[in-house]
PDB file of C-alpha atoms in Angstrom:
ATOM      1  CA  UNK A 900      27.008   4.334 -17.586  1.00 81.00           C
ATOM      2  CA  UNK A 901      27.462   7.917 -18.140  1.00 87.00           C
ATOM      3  CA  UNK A 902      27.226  11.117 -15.584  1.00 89.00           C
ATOM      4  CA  UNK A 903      23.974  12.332 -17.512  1.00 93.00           C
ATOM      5  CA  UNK A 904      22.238   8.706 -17.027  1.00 92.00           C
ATOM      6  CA  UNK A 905      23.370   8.401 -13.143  1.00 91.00           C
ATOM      7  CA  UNK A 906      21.682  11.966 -12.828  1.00 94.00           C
ATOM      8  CA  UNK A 907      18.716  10.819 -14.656  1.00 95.00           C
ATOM      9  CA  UNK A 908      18.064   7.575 -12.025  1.00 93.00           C
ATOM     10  CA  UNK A 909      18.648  10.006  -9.105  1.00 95.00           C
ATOM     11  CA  UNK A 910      15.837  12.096 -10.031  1.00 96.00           C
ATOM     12  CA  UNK A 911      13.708   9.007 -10.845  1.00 96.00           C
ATOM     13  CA  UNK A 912      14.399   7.920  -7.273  1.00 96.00           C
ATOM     14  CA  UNK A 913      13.964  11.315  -5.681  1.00 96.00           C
ATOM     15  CA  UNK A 914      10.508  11.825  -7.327  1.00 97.00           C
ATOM     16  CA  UNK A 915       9.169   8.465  -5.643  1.00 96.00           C
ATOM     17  CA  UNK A 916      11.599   8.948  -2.309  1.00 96.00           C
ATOM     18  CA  UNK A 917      12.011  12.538  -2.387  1.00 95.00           C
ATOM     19  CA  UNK A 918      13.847  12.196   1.532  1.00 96.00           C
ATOM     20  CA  UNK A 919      16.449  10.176  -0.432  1.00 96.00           C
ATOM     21  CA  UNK A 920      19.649  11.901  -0.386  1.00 97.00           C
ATOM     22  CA  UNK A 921      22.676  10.508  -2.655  1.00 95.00           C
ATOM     23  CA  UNK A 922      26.336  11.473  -2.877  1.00 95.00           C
ATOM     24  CA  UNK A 923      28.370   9.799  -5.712  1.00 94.00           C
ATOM     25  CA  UNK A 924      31.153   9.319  -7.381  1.00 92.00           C
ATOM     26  CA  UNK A 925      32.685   7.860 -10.950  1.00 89.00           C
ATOM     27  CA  UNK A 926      35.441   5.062 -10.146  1.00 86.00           C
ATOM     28  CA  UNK A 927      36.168   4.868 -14.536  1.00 76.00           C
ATOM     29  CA  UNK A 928      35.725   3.066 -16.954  1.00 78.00           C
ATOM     30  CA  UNK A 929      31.557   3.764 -16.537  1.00 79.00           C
ATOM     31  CA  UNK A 930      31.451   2.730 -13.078  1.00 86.00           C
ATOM     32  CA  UNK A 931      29.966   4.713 -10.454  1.00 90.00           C
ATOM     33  CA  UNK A 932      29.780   3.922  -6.589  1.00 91.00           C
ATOM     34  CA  UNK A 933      26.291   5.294  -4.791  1.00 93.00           C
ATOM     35  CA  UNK A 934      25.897   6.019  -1.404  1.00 93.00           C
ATOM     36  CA  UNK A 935      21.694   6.003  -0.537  1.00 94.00           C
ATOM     37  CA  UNK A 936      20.244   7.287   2.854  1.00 94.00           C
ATOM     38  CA  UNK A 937      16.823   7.679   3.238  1.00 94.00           C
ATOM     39  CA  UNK A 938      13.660   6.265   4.981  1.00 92.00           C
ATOM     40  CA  UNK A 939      14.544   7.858   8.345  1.00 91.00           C
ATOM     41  CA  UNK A 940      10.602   8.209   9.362  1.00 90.00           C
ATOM     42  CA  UNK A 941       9.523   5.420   7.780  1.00 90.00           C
ATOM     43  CA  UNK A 942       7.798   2.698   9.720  1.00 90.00           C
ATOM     44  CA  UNK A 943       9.955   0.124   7.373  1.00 90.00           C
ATOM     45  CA  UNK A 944      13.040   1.754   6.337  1.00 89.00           C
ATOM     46  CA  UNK A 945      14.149  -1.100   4.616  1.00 89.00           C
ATOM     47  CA  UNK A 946      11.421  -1.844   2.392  1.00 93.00           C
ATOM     48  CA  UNK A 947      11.340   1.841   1.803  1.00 94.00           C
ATOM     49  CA  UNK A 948      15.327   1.711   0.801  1.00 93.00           C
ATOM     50  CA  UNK A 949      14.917  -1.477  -0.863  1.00 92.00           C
ATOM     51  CA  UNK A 950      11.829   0.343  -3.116  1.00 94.00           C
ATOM     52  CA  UNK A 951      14.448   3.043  -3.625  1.00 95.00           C
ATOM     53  CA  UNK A 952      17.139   0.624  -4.624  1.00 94.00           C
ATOM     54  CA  UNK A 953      14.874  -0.969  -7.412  1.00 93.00           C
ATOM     55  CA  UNK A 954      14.134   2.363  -9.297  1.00 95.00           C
ATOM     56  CA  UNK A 955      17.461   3.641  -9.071  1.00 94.00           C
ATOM     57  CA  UNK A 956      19.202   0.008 -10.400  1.00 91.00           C
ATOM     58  CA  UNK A 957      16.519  -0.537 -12.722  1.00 86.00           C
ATOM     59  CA  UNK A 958      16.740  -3.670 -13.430  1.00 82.00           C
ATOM     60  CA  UNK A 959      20.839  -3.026 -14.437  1.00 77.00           C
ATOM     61  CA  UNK A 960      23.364  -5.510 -13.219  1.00 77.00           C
ATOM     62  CA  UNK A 961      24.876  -4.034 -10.043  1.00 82.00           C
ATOM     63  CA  UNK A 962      26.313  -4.956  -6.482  1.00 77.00           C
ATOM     64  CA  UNK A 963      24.589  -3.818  -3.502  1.00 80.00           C
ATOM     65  CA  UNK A 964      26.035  -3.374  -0.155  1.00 79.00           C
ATOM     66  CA  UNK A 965      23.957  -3.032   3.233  1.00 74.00           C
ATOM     67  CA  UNK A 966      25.402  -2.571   6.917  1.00 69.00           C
ATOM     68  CA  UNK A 967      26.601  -5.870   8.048  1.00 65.00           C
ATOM     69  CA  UNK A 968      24.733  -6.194  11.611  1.00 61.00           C
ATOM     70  CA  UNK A 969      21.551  -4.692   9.534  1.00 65.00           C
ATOM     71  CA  UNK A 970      21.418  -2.196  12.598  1.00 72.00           C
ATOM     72  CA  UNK A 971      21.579   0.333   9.934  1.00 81.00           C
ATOM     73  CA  UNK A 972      18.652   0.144   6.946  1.00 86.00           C
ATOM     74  CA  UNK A 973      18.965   3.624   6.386  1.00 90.00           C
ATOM     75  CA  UNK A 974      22.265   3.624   3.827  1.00 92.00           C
ATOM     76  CA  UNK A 975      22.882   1.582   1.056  1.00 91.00           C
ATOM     77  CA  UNK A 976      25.657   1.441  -1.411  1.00 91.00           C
ATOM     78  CA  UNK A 977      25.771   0.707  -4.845  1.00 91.00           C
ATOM     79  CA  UNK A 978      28.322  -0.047  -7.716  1.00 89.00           C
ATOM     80  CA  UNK A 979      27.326   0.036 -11.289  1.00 88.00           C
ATOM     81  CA  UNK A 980      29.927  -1.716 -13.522  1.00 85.00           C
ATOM     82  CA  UNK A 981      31.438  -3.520 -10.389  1.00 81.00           C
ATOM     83  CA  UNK A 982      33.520  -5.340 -12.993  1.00 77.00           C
ATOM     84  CA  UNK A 983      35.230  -2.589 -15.118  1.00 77.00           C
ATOM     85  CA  UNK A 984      36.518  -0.841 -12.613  1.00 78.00           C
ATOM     86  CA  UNK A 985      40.622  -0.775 -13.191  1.00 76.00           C
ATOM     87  CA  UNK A 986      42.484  -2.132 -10.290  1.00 75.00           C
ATOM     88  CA  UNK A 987      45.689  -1.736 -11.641  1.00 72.00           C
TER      89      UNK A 987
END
């Protein structure tokens, strides 16, 4: 994935979820890490991030990351080419 393409999703996202706010970062190799909050006055916020999750990812391979109690459905993260990252 490239800079240009990551901006492209985010604007995709933030014309359907425009209270979606993003900060990001490139790892290398092509993989970026997302961090997603949104859906703060939404009745469902976690159909509403899960919606935003879908047009941002879409349909690209990618690991998702949610709170682990759940008590949080505002935030998600997200790693595009989980498996290219260099750990070395």
């Amino acid at each position: 994935m490239t800079q240009e393409e990551i901006n492209r999703r985010i604007a995709n996202v933030k014309e359907q979820f425009p209270d979606v706010v993003f900060r990001y970062q490139e790892l290398d190799n092509g993989s970026f890490v997302c961090i997603m909050r949104g859906g703060l006055m939404q009745d469902d916020p976690s159909d509403y991030m899960d919606n935003a999750v879908s047009v941002l990812v879409d349909h690209e391979l990618h690991n998702e990351f949610i709170e682990n109690y759940l008590d949080n459905p505002w935030v998600r993260i997200i790693i595009f080419d989980f498996n290219n990252i260099n750990l070395t």
